[in-house]
Amino acid sequence: MRKNNYVQAVLLAGRARYLRAIGAIFVVFFAMNAWSQSFTLKGKVTDTSGQPIPGATVQVAGTTTGTAANVAGEYSLSVPANARITISAIGYGSVTREVSTNQSSLDVSLREDQMNLDEVVVVGSTVKTSRRQLGNAINSVSAESLEKTGTNNLVTALQGKVPGAQITQNSGDPAGGMTIRLRGVKSIAGSSDPLYVIDGVIVNNETSSVSQLALSLGSQAPNAALGTNRLADINPNDIESINVINGAAAAAQYGSRAANGVVVITTKRGKSGAPKVNFSTGFSMNELRKGVFITTLGKQFGWSGLRLHTIGGVSAAQVAANPGTTTVGIVRDGATTQLANNLVDVTRYNYFDQIFRTAYGNDNNISVTGGNDRTQYFVGASYMKNEGIVKGVDFRRMGLRLRIDQRLADWAKFSAGLSYTNSFSNEKPNGNVFYSPINSVTITNNIYDITQRDAGGNLLAVEPTRVNPLTTVEAMQFTQAVNRTVTDFQLNLTPLKGLSVDWIVGVDNFSQLGKNYIPPYPYQASAGLPPERYPDGFAANANNNVTQLNTDLNIGYEKDLTKDLKLSALAGIQYQFYQSDFTRASGLNTAPFIETVSGTASTTVTAGYGLDRYNLSGVFGQLTLGYKNIAFLTGAVRRDRSSKFSATETNQLYPKLSGSLVLSDLDFWKNSSLNNFWDGAKLRASFGEAGNLTGIGSYSRFWQFSPAPFLGRGTLLPGSTLANPRVRPERMSELEFGADLSFLKNRLGVTITAYNQQIKDLVVNRELAPSTGGTGIINNVGSMENKGIELGINVTAVKKKDLSVDFGVIFNRNRNKILDINGSPNATVSISNSAGAPVFLIPGQPASVFYGWPYARNADGSLLNTPQGLPQRERGTQSTTDVTQYTIGRAADGQPSGAFVRTVIGNPNPDWTGSFTGNLSYKNLGFRFLLDAVQGVSVFNADKRTRNNVGIGDLAEAEMLGTAPRGTVFSLVNIEEYRVDDGSFVKLRELALTYQLPKIKGISNWNLSLIGRNLISWDKYNGFDPETNAGNNSDLLRGVDFGNVPIPRTYQVQLNVSF
Amino acid sequence: MKILQNFRNALHKLPYRGVGGFLALFLTATSCQQEYLNPSAASETQATGDINGLITLCNGLQFRYTTSRAGVIYNAITASGLTTRELTVLNAGNTDEELLRQGANNVTNANAVLRNLWSQSQLVKANADLILRSVDAVQGDAATKASIRAYASIFRALSLGTMAQFWQQIPVATTDNAPFLARNEVFQEAIRTLESAATALGSTAPPANFTSRIVPGISLSNTIQALIARYALMVGDNDKAIAAASRVDLAVRSVFSFDDNAQNPIFFTAFSNRNVTEPVNNLFNLPAVLARPEANDRRLAFYFRPTTSATLNLGLGFFTANNAAIPVYLAGEMLLIRAEANARKGDLAAAVTDLNRVLTKTPTTADPVGAGLTAYTGPNTQAAILTEIYRQRCMELFMSGMRLEDTRRFNRVGAGATGSERNRNWYPYPLIERTNNTSTPMNDPAD
């Protein structure tokens, strides 16, 4: 059955049944509604010092009936007779009280609780649990910490705020990519991106580029994931809270999609009460934080027309043709090359001055919330536009959001949400190619005035075969328009005491429309650009339509078995469907005035259509036993099948087991003097399995015979990758231990977690001997591990009426290791890339290490130079048992001998990451900073060598000045270790100063903020910024700097007003 | 058990029909295990079970063999050209080409040009095997089947024969740990494949059903004979070479066709710019021991741009446009095969006759390579005539990818020696084969 309108088919077929079913439920449920008699309860919620707690939740226990306290801590709630009322708030221990009909008021004082043990957190879908019961780490980020961050990208705003997460901004473009990796890399064939769930809807964060087709169609950036990852469509302002589940056990509910962790996002909801309007507007400025060194010394070796003047060998004929040229013979790897050593006068320019600009942006949000105790609504609208620091680059996003919560009965409510986003980006070619803004500068000798034009206003050629950098920002047009809706409908029923039935259906649907246009270069005749730079023009249009659907039914039951023993049971069914329709057409040799594929030469037009579809269904059951609300034991199992799996593999089972123990709630602890110093302690442990299916294609189980455009005749190519006979998900099992501790009357909170992830059945694109008829086969043959610790510390230093000071520290350490790729310790996989970075997967090493030619060194570690005093490659004998080892070879004269050897010369996986946050508020002033650190990490700086080879870099200048020996740059060409830089950094990620404006009538709250983002970076990096990645959102090609746009420094002024 | 009882009681109190309806819906949704297929790809069964599917696979053979920088044509011409110094590298950033230009130990088993040459040849061979295995079983007319067999045989022979010009041993069977055969056996296997195709084809012209679906350019019967002649010469079977070459109708062109989307790979990658490779000089870079080309040799203008340019590549030949066709063989090659085979047999008169045809022919549309020179006037000795035949091959068959084989067959000075005309004698077995095939010969050739 080949149908691509599957979603529609299911919905249509199901519609009649849905209607009947829903109708039946409503009739029965409304009939039962007469069952209770209610009254109104009022009261005030305060902390131990008597201060009100705005936003505290007041809820009828065991139901979804509830409300939130207002700014004064006051609430009013309609409750049934003889109900139990639970009052809770984030940062406080919850309290449960019995009320009877004759009681009309209930004031409660809550005790502060750093550990938030009674906070109810969403762990996925509609499933919630209290922290007390969790046997694993779950990290929450509140709306407050996503505000005043200086960015309007949700993922960017999370940087430095999630233990266990490494969040990297891969590009400084406003629509550039962001990656989150929780506890390291999980797959060597697929993505390590977590699963994102917004209000129960699984949302797409793929990177499918429709606007970088010049690169992707020409395979000019292999293994890179170019473009925007689609969480860019989410407005951080819409978020109420984010729960990040790092581990497999906690995420086991998501089965085959849980191994990368789950990010559970809850958006803002309406609150009962008078309509409240929140408005914010911000104005921002972006600038280049730090440039790179470009020489403007007015000299050049040889003659002005000598390309690559630092490294280009000069022939006798060239010496004769250019009088005054002298040469010196430089010996490299045993061969002598004549390099020019005379200097001539040239004029040099810093082309970056023509590429970068100071850019501006604005960000505006308005929302209205309100409702009564039966109906609550939230309506929001947003508009933001942010310019990039590269000329001509920007990103605009408009959003509309609506959520309605409607109580149908005391035991039934529904919630429906609709979110629409329209975004548009103006882009330029991503790094990676020499027609991108940064790379065109890096690869071009800067002795041409790029601003010169002919009489017709056309730019002129620069160095032969190179693109004038101004062409990239002035003429190339790559745009992407996205329309996206995320909708959900949720029904929550509590028909009986202890029983809950939750049903959710969610659809994430978006379309991406890409336009790509490179006009013919007016100076092609004199520049002679090669075909990969599209000398006669390029145009492509593409459309990607993605639909994701998930529907979950969860049934929960809670029962006190005895006075001390409580049982919670949960059973659920899930169905998920994914479809992507990708259509594109592209052509060359564009006609004047026409910027689309319609204007390209008909003989060059090609088109393609791709349909990617899969479904996944699962059932799961979970039992939790709680003893005295102190000790909990949870066991669960999930069973999955998916259309991606081979027929023999459709029964994937994922078990989990976890336990928690709140030691500090034991009587002995409460009564001991220890409690005065150490007042909270929870221990937790979990074991779980989870799967990852990002590494397997929807059609990996077949040998694909693909069509090729060839002389107008039907052509099929048998795939060079053979079929995987047993496609199944990659499987992770994880053991996690941890503790949540609080000291000094909750002034100091510590959470610590240690984990061990063992991943097996890793999907490997295993190399085959071509004599088998294929060059590769995708098999589940690898294994890998991640081990690490996560530490979080929160300190409330001062908490007084007018002054509060608190600090937070996060420390993460992860050790990734590939255990097996193909059964052989020497089976390495090269991750090819346009930067020429030697990125490898090697058993026994972390994923994606840089494996290449090191410097020859003396025993003391100093460089062993050639007799001419120049650095050189190491030689010796490579070990046959461990590809990373070698024996050094030395000739009688002490010089290296033997073959060139390779070893691990860098690691893009950091030793540790961490952050340090501080908040200070004094009367009307608020101050916040966030320092974010990534330490012990390597960056492969491809641009550094290019700049020097071209003759515009720091060593090139040193050679011209004579401060470095002639031939230095030439000697370094093949030494890959030279290009590996220390990428460790500490960044002043966020700085915010907020002033609470004086109260005036009609405005309940307003404040003005000055915000800075990425203001300072402490690093020793030779390029723009060590936080970068030419692989963009790729999890395998990391830490490579090749024409990447640097992350700007941002200043922002923001006004927030609530009416 | 009390728990279960309670749970059951609770369930009984539920609004049963509604929840039941939900459950039913979910179960239908979750149990709907649809088989999703890729509408933009065909399966092996589909493609090999249908006569027209096999023709599309024949086109696929040619696509893989001829197009792109990864294809056999680009890599065979580039490797042979760099190793025998027909070509040089313009930008050392083309690392694998540059290492081939440097030769000797710089040519390692990790070289991507060699890996592509090997891998794509092996894949073309394996895909051809697939077609040859399937063609008998499909429904269809005998003439179409014979044409399919001929087409697949040509590409099987081309890939085997091409590999045998660069490596000493080659796996011929398509299987795990396929055994390596000596190159002479591989040439013989290629010749057997071609001969059996020639028998099947007989004298019937390819039917319209075939010609309307196959990419245009290749003359089946002539190409089969031309390739038999080529490989028979390389394996030293002079009689077979002469007989086969004589059966080729020299008036018929047989070419690999290209267009703007499936571009001439040498033009697209190299000769459309000055960033990858170009001819070392505009004189075929003949070794010093051979006489330089005559100034009035009309082949100079065919193969080289008359004036040098900063932006235009020196090379022309069959690589002047995206849609320029590359000949499968040249008329001159057939004449030189006959000349060489006769010379080796000692029939010098016959050798000189064919040599003179090469020297004196003038360019035509069907055969644009024409020296337009006068007849051979050198010594009438076997050695002198063979040397002139080699010299003519270097020019007539410039950038045909055969010069490395020629330098060895004519016993020219080998790699490493003074005055060497090649920087490698043989290539190392690519790492991708060595790592994954236990039958790979233990040692790579030293040079």
mmCIF file of N, CA, C and O in Angstrom, chain A residues 1 6 17-18 25 28-29 496 499 503 526 531 551 559 577 603-605 609 617 641 643 701 704-705 707 713-714 716-718 767 770-771, chain B residues 6 10 14-15 22 25-26 28 30 32-36 38 40-42 44 56 59-60 64 123 174-175 211 214 260-261 268 272 311 433 436:
data_model
loop_
_atom_site.group_PDB
_atom_site.id
_atom_site.type_symbol
_atom_site.label_atom_id
_atom_site.label_comp_id
_atom_site.label_asym_id
_atom_site.label_seq_id
_atom_site.Cartn_x
_atom_site.Cartn_y
_atom_site.Cartn_z
ATOM 1 N N MET A 1 0.839 -1.209 0.000
ATOM 2 C CA MET A 1 0.000 0.000 0.000
ATOM 3 C C MET A 1 0.868 1.250 0.000
ATOM 4 O O MET A 1 1.534 1.560 0.959
ATOM 5 N N TYR A 6 -1.639 9.256 4.402
ATOM 6 C CA TYR A 6 -1.998 8.293 5.418
ATOM 7 C C TYR A 6 -2.688 8.942 6.611
ATOM 8 O O TYR A 6 -3.671 8.429 7.136
ATOM 9 N N ARG A 17 -15.879 6.762 14.417
ATOM 10 C CA ARG A 17 -15.701 6.091 15.705
ATOM 11 C C ARG A 17 -15.377 7.094 16.806
ATOM 12 O O ARG A 17 -15.866 7.010 17.902
ATOM 13 N N TYR A 18 -14.515 8.068 16.473
ATOM 14 C CA TYR A 18 -14.167 9.100 17.450
ATOM 15 C C TYR A 18 -15.435 9.773 17.973
ATOM 16 O O TYR A 18 -15.648 9.922 19.160
ATOM 17 N N ILE A 25 -18.898 9.196 25.918
ATOM 18 C CA ILE A 25 -18.243 9.606 27.159
ATOM 19 C C ILE A 25 -18.942 10.819 27.755
ATOM 20 O O ILE A 25 -19.262 10.861 28.936
ATOM 21 N N VAL A 28 -22.357 10.112 29.343
ATOM 22 C CA VAL A 28 -22.248 9.415 30.619
ATOM 23 C C VAL A 28 -21.653 10.336 31.675
ATOM 24 O O VAL A 28 -22.142 10.438 32.795
ATOM 25 N N PHE A 29 -20.593 11.060 31.283
ATOM 26 C CA PHE A 29 -19.906 11.876 32.272
ATOM 27 C C PHE A 29 -20.764 13.041 32.764
ATOM 28 O O PHE A 29 -20.787 13.355 33.941
ATOM 29 N N LEU A 496 -13.185 8.451 38.792
ATOM 30 C CA LEU A 496 -13.312 7.836 40.105
ATOM 31 C C LEU A 496 -12.127 8.261 40.926
ATOM 32 O O LEU A 496 -11.080 8.625 40.400
ATOM 33 N N LEU A 499 -8.512 7.279 39.959
ATOM 34 C CA LEU A 499 -8.402 6.838 38.572
ATOM 35 C C LEU A 499 -8.326 8.053 37.653
ATOM 36 O O LEU A 499 -9.123 8.977 37.775
ATOM 37 N N TRP A 503 -6.078 11.552 27.555
ATOM 38 C CA TRP A 503 -5.910 11.271 26.134
ATOM 39 C C TRP A 503 -5.400 12.539 25.461
ATOM 40 O O TRP A 503 -5.867 13.642 25.736
ATOM 41 N N SER A 526 37.304 36.808 -16.444
ATOM 42 C CA SER A 526 38.659 37.009 -15.940
ATOM 43 C C SER A 526 38.944 36.199 -14.684
ATOM 44 O O SER A 526 40.091 35.998 -14.320
ATOM 45 N N PRO A 531 33.400 24.986 -11.658
ATOM 46 C CA PRO A 531 31.949 24.748 -11.697
ATOM 47 C C PRO A 531 31.293 24.693 -10.329
ATOM 48 O O PRO A 531 30.127 25.043 -10.211
ATOM 49 N N THR A 551 -0.525 10.346 19.221
ATOM 50 C CA THR A 551 -1.689 10.276 20.078
ATOM 51 C C THR A 551 -1.399 9.267 21.180
ATOM 52 O O THR A 551 -0.845 8.202 20.943
ATOM 53 N N LYS A 559 -3.935 4.032 44.607
ATOM 54 C CA LYS A 559 -4.712 3.377 45.659
ATOM 55 C C LYS A 559 -3.828 3.237 46.884
ATOM 56 O O LYS A 559 -2.666 2.831 46.795
ATOM 57 N N PHE A 577 3.359 9.038 14.068
ATOM 58 C CA PHE A 577 3.486 8.957 12.616
ATOM 59 C C PHE A 577 4.326 10.133 12.142
ATOM 60 O O PHE A 577 4.208 11.252 12.646
ATOM 61 N N THR A 603 18.459 22.623 -20.157
ATOM 62 C CA THR A 603 19.243 21.383 -20.188
ATOM 63 C C THR A 603 19.869 21.073 -18.836
ATOM 64 O O THR A 603 20.385 19.976 -18.633
ATOM 65 N N THR A 604 19.866 22.036 -17.939
ATOM 66 C CA THR A 604 20.545 21.822 -16.661
ATOM 67 C C THR A 604 19.580 21.541 -15.527
ATOM 68 O O THR A 604 20.012 21.284 -14.407
ATOM 69 N N VAL A 605 18.273 21.626 -15.816
ATOM 70 C CA VAL A 605 17.309 21.508 -14.726
ATOM 71 C C VAL A 605 17.188 20.061 -14.281
ATOM 72 O O VAL A 605 17.056 19.150 -15.083
ATOM 73 N N TYR A 609 12.054 14.221 -5.875
ATOM 74 C CA TYR A 609 10.998 14.119 -4.875
ATOM 75 C C TYR A 609 11.363 13.017 -3.897
ATOM 76 O O TYR A 609 11.735 11.915 -4.302
ATOM 77 N N SER A 617 4.430 2.453 17.090
ATOM 78 C CA SER A 617 3.380 2.298 18.088
ATOM 79 C C SER A 617 3.946 1.567 19.276
ATOM 80 O O SER A 617 4.855 0.738 19.148
ATOM 81 N N ARG A 641 6.814 -1.241 18.221
ATOM 82 C CA ARG A 641 7.048 -1.716 16.863
ATOM 83 C C ARG A 641 7.022 -0.500 15.943
ATOM 84 O O ARG A 641 6.408 0.505 16.243
ATOM 85 N N SER A 643 7.435 0.796 11.578
ATOM 86 C CA SER A 643 7.567 0.427 10.166
ATOM 87 C C SER A 643 9.017 0.466 9.713
ATOM 88 O O SER A 643 9.364 -0.070 8.671
ATOM 89 N N ARG A 701 15.803 -1.180 5.333
ATOM 90 C CA ARG A 701 15.667 -2.635 5.221
ATOM 91 C C ARG A 701 15.656 -3.113 3.773
ATOM 92 O O ARG A 701 15.609 -4.305 3.520
ATOM 93 N N GLN A 704 18.109 -0.256 -2.204
ATOM 94 C CA GLN A 704 17.425 0.762 -2.994
ATOM 95 C C GLN A 704 18.037 0.888 -4.392
ATOM 96 O O GLN A 704 19.250 1.037 -4.526
ATOM 97 N N PHE A 705 17.196 0.843 -5.411
ATOM 98 C CA PHE A 705 17.624 1.108 -6.783
ATOM 99 C C PHE A 705 17.091 2.480 -7.147
ATOM 100 O O PHE A 705 15.892 2.643 -7.352
ATOM 101 N N PRO A 707 16.763 6.215 -9.144
ATOM 102 C CA PRO A 707 16.842 6.790 -10.482
ATOM 103 C C PRO A 707 17.934 7.862 -10.570
ATOM 104 O O PRO A 707 18.286 8.482 -9.574
ATOM 105 N N ARG A 713 17.040 9.213 -20.636
ATOM 106 C CA ARG A 713 16.578 7.819 -20.678
ATOM 107 C C ARG A 713 16.474 7.295 -19.251
ATOM 108 O O ARG A 713 17.278 7.665 -18.387
ATOM 109 N N GLY A 714 15.481 6.440 -19.047
ATOM 110 C CA GLY A 714 15.275 5.865 -17.724
ATOM 111 C C GLY A 714 16.525 5.167 -17.225
ATOM 112 O O GLY A 714 17.094 4.313 -17.909
ATOM 113 N N LEU A 716 18.450 3.484 -13.689
ATOM 114 C CA LEU A 716 18.406 3.071 -12.286
ATOM 115 C C LEU A 716 19.790 2.640 -11.844
ATOM 116 O O LEU A 716 20.484 1.914 -12.555
ATOM 117 N N LEU A 717 20.150 3.090 -10.649
ATOM 118 C CA LEU A 717 21.443 2.734 -10.078
ATOM 119 C C LEU A 717 21.229 1.875 -8.845
ATOM 120 O O LEU A 717 20.647 2.356 -7.865
ATOM 121 N N PRO A 718 21.694 0.647 -8.845
ATOM 122 C CA PRO A 718 21.632 -0.125 -7.598
ATOM 123 C C PRO A 718 22.464 0.588 -6.529
ATOM 124 O O PRO A 718 23.581 1.038 -6.804
ATOM 125 N N GLU A 767 31.864 -0.458 6.168
ATOM 126 C CA GLU A 767 32.508 -0.489 4.863
ATOM 127 C C GLU A 767 32.554 -1.925 4.339
ATOM 128 O O GLU A 767 32.786 -2.855 5.108
ATOM 129 N N PRO A 770 34.576 -3.560 -2.123
ATOM 130 C CA PRO A 770 33.753 -3.315 -3.314
ATOM 131 C C PRO A 770 33.507 -4.577 -4.130
ATOM 132 O O PRO A 770 32.524 -4.660 -4.862
ATOM 133 N N SER A 771 34.372 -5.592 -3.984
ATOM 134 C CA SER A 771 34.171 -6.829 -4.748
ATOM 135 C C SER A 771 32.939 -7.602 -4.284
ATOM 136 O O SER A 771 32.563 -8.583 -4.901
ATOM 137 N N ASN B 6 -9.955 -4.516 43.404
ATOM 138 C CA ASN B 6 -10.330 -3.105 43.436
ATOM 139 C C ASN B 6 -10.269 -2.491 42.047
ATOM 140 O O ASN B 6 -11.151 -1.743 41.644
ATOM 141 N N ALA B 10 -13.181 -0.892 39.947
ATOM 142 C CA ALA B 10 -13.082 0.481 39.427
ATOM 143 C C ALA B 10 -13.391 0.500 37.939
ATOM 144 O O ALA B 10 -14.141 1.348 37.455
ATOM 145 N N LEU B 14 -16.534 2.338 35.308
ATOM 146 C CA LEU B 14 -16.207 3.300 34.252
ATOM 147 C C LEU B 14 -17.344 3.406 33.242
ATOM 148 O O LEU B 14 -18.084 2.460 33.038
ATOM 149 N N PRO B 15 -17.467 4.560 32.634
ATOM 150 C CA PRO B 15 -18.377 4.671 31.498
ATOM 151 C C PRO B 15 -17.823 3.794 30.387
ATOM 152 O O PRO B 15 -16.980 4.226 29.608
ATOM 153 N N PHE B 22 -12.600 4.310 22.858
ATOM 154 C CA PHE B 22 -11.240 4.842 22.762
ATOM 155 C C PHE B 22 -10.234 3.733 22.551
ATOM 156 O O PHE B 22 -9.381 3.802 21.676
ATOM 157 N N LEU B 25 -10.330 2.291 19.183
ATOM 158 C CA LEU B 25 -9.721 3.193 18.221
ATOM 159 C C LEU B 25 -8.196 3.079 18.268
ATOM 160 O O LEU B 25 -7.523 2.985 17.254
ATOM 161 N N PHE B 26 -7.676 3.071 19.493
ATOM 162 C CA PHE B 26 -6.227 3.014 19.637
ATOM 163 C C PHE B 26 -5.672 1.705 19.124
ATOM 164 O O PHE B 26 -4.637 1.662 18.490
ATOM 165 N N THR B 28 -6.904 -0.171 16.855
ATOM 166 C CA THR B 28 -6.896 -0.202 15.392
ATOM 167 C C THR B 28 -5.749 0.645 14.872
ATOM 168 O O THR B 28 -5.075 0.284 13.927
ATOM 169 N N THR B 30 -2.906 1.396 16.423
ATOM 170 C CA THR B 30 -1.577 0.871 16.712
ATOM 171 C C THR B 30 -1.314 -0.428 15.966
ATOM 172 O O THR B 30 -0.186 -0.739 15.664
ATOM 173 N N CYS B 32 -2.302 -1.065 13.028
ATOM 174 C CA CYS B 32 -2.222 -0.834 11.595
ATOM 175 C C CYS B 32 -0.761 -0.743 11.211
ATOM 176 O O CYS B 32 -0.164 0.319 11.200
ATOM 177 N N GLN B 33 -0.151 -1.879 10.948
ATOM 178 C CA GLN B 33 1.276 -1.921 10.676
ATOM 179 C C GLN B 33 1.486 -1.819 9.186
ATOM 180 O O GLN B 33 1.588 -2.812 8.482
ATOM 181 N N GLN B 34 1.528 -0.601 8.714
ATOM 182 C CA GLN B 34 1.624 -0.404 7.281
ATOM 183 C C GLN B 34 3.053 -0.601 6.801
ATOM 184 O O GLN B 34 3.993 -0.254 7.500
ATOM 185 N N GLU B 35 3.196 -1.153 5.616
ATOM 186 C CA GLU B 35 4.522 -1.302 5.019
ATOM 187 C C GLU B 35 4.775 -0.066 4.172
ATOM 188 O O GLU B 35 4.127 0.123 3.141
ATOM 189 N N TYR B 36 5.660 0.789 4.624
ATOM 190 C CA TYR B 36 5.948 1.996 3.866
ATOM 191 C C TYR B 36 7.087 1.728 2.889
ATOM 192 O O TYR B 36 8.169 1.315 3.299
ATOM 193 N N ASN B 38 9.441 3.157 -0.523
ATOM 194 C CA ASN B 38 9.973 4.406 -1.066
ATOM 195 C C ASN B 38 9.483 4.572 -2.505
ATOM 196 O O ASN B 38 9.898 3.821 -3.385
ATOM 197 N N SER B 40 10.235 6.740 -4.543
ATOM 198 C CA SER B 40 11.272 7.285 -5.418
ATOM 199 C C SER B 40 12.432 6.317 -5.621
ATOM 200 O O SER B 40 13.518 6.719 -6.012
ATOM 201 N N ALA B 41 12.222 5.053 -5.323
ATOM 202 C CA ALA B 41 13.251 4.049 -5.589
ATOM 203 C C ALA B 41 12.560 2.743 -5.957
ATOM 204 O O ALA B 41 11.403 2.528 -5.600
ATOM 205 N N ALA B 42 13.284 1.908 -6.682
ATOM 206 C CA ALA B 42 12.736 0.599 -7.048
ATOM 207 C C ALA B 42 13.438 -0.467 -6.229
ATOM 208 O O ALA B 42 14.499 -0.217 -5.647
ATOM 209 N N GLU B 44 15.133 -4.412 -5.888
ATOM 210 C CA GLU B 44 15.923 -5.305 -6.731
ATOM 211 C C GLU B 44 15.005 -6.197 -7.566
ATOM 212 O O GLU B 44 15.208 -6.377 -8.774
ATOM 213 N N THR B 56 17.044 -0.073 -17.938
ATOM 214 C CA THR B 56 17.373 1.077 -17.065
ATOM 215 C C THR B 56 18.626 0.765 -16.253
ATOM 216 O O THR B 56 19.418 1.663 -15.969
ATOM 217 N N ASN B 59 21.617 1.436 -18.449
ATOM 218 C CA ASN B 59 21.935 2.861 -18.415
ATOM 219 C C ASN B 59 22.650 3.214 -17.115
ATOM 220 O O ASN B 59 23.558 4.047 -17.088
ATOM 221 N N GLY B 60 22.219 2.552 -16.024
ATOM 222 C CA GLY B 60 22.867 2.773 -14.732
ATOM 223 C C GLY B 60 24.335 2.388 -14.754
ATOM 224 O O GLY B 60 25.174 3.039 -14.145
ATOM 225 N N ARG B 64 27.269 5.059 -13.885
ATOM 226 C CA ARG B 64 28.262 4.859 -12.835
ATOM 227 C C ARG B 64 29.680 4.840 -13.412
ATOM 228 O O ARG B 64 30.617 5.355 -12.812
ATOM 229 N N LEU B 123 31.838 -2.049 -8.669
ATOM 230 C CA LEU B 123 30.379 -1.946 -8.614
ATOM 231 C C LEU B 123 29.779 -2.113 -10.005
ATOM 232 O O LEU B 123 28.755 -2.785 -10.166
ATOM 233 N N THR B 174 31.809 -11.782 -7.715
ATOM 234 C CA THR B 174 31.155 -10.849 -6.804
ATOM 235 C C THR B 174 30.697 -11.640 -5.589
ATOM 236 O O THR B 174 29.665 -12.315 -5.616
ATOM 237 N N THR B 175 31.486 -11.560 -4.531
ATOM 238 C CA THR B 175 31.167 -12.335 -3.330
ATOM 239 C C THR B 175 32.005 -11.835 -2.159
ATOM 240 O O THR B 175 32.895 -11.019 -2.335
ATOM 241 N N THR B 211 16.814 0.327 -28.475
ATOM 242 C CA THR B 211 17.474 1.592 -28.831
ATOM 243 C C THR B 211 16.685 2.803 -28.352
ATOM 244 O O THR B 211 17.260 3.858 -28.092
ATOM 245 N N ILE B 214 17.755 2.820 -24.417
ATOM 246 C CA ILE B 214 19.147 2.864 -23.976
ATOM 247 C C ILE B 214 19.728 4.240 -24.309
ATOM 248 O O ILE B 214 19.286 4.892 -25.259
ATOM 249 N N ASP B 260 24.286 18.314 -19.930
ATOM 250 C CA ASP B 260 24.551 19.315 -18.902
ATOM 251 C C ASP B 260 24.320 18.795 -17.491
ATOM 252 O O ASP B 260 24.789 19.389 -16.517
ATOM 253 N N ASN B 261 23.564 17.725 -17.342
ATOM 254 C CA ASN B 261 23.324 17.189 -16.003
ATOM 255 C C ASN B 261 24.242 16.020 -15.675
ATOM 256 O O ASN B 261 24.621 15.832 -14.536
ATOM 257 N N PHE B 268 34.071 18.851 -16.676
ATOM 258 C CA PHE B 268 33.399 19.471 -15.540
ATOM 259 C C PHE B 268 34.355 19.685 -14.377
ATOM 260 O O PHE B 268 34.413 20.758 -13.790
ATOM 261 N N SER B 272 37.273 22.649 -17.334
ATOM 262 C CA SER B 272 36.448 23.856 -17.373
ATOM 263 C C SER B 272 37.083 24.960 -16.545
ATOM 264 O O SER B 272 36.568 26.064 -16.479
ATOM 265 N N THR B 311 43.226 31.736 -16.961
ATOM 266 C CA THR B 311 41.961 31.185 -16.471
ATOM 267 C C THR B 311 41.457 30.005 -17.285
ATOM 268 O O THR B 311 40.573 29.294 -16.835
ATOM 269 N N GLU B 433 39.316 -2.399 0.040
ATOM 270 C CA GLU B 433 39.289 -3.815 -0.320
ATOM 271 C C GLU B 433 40.143 -4.607 0.670
ATOM 272 O O GLU B 433 39.715 -5.623 1.201
ATOM 273 N N ASN B 436 38.611 -5.308 4.046
ATOM 274 C CA ASN B 436 37.381 -6.090 4.102
ATOM 275 C C ASN B 436 37.400 -7.359 3.269
ATOM 276 O O ASN B 436 36.390 -8.036 3.186
#
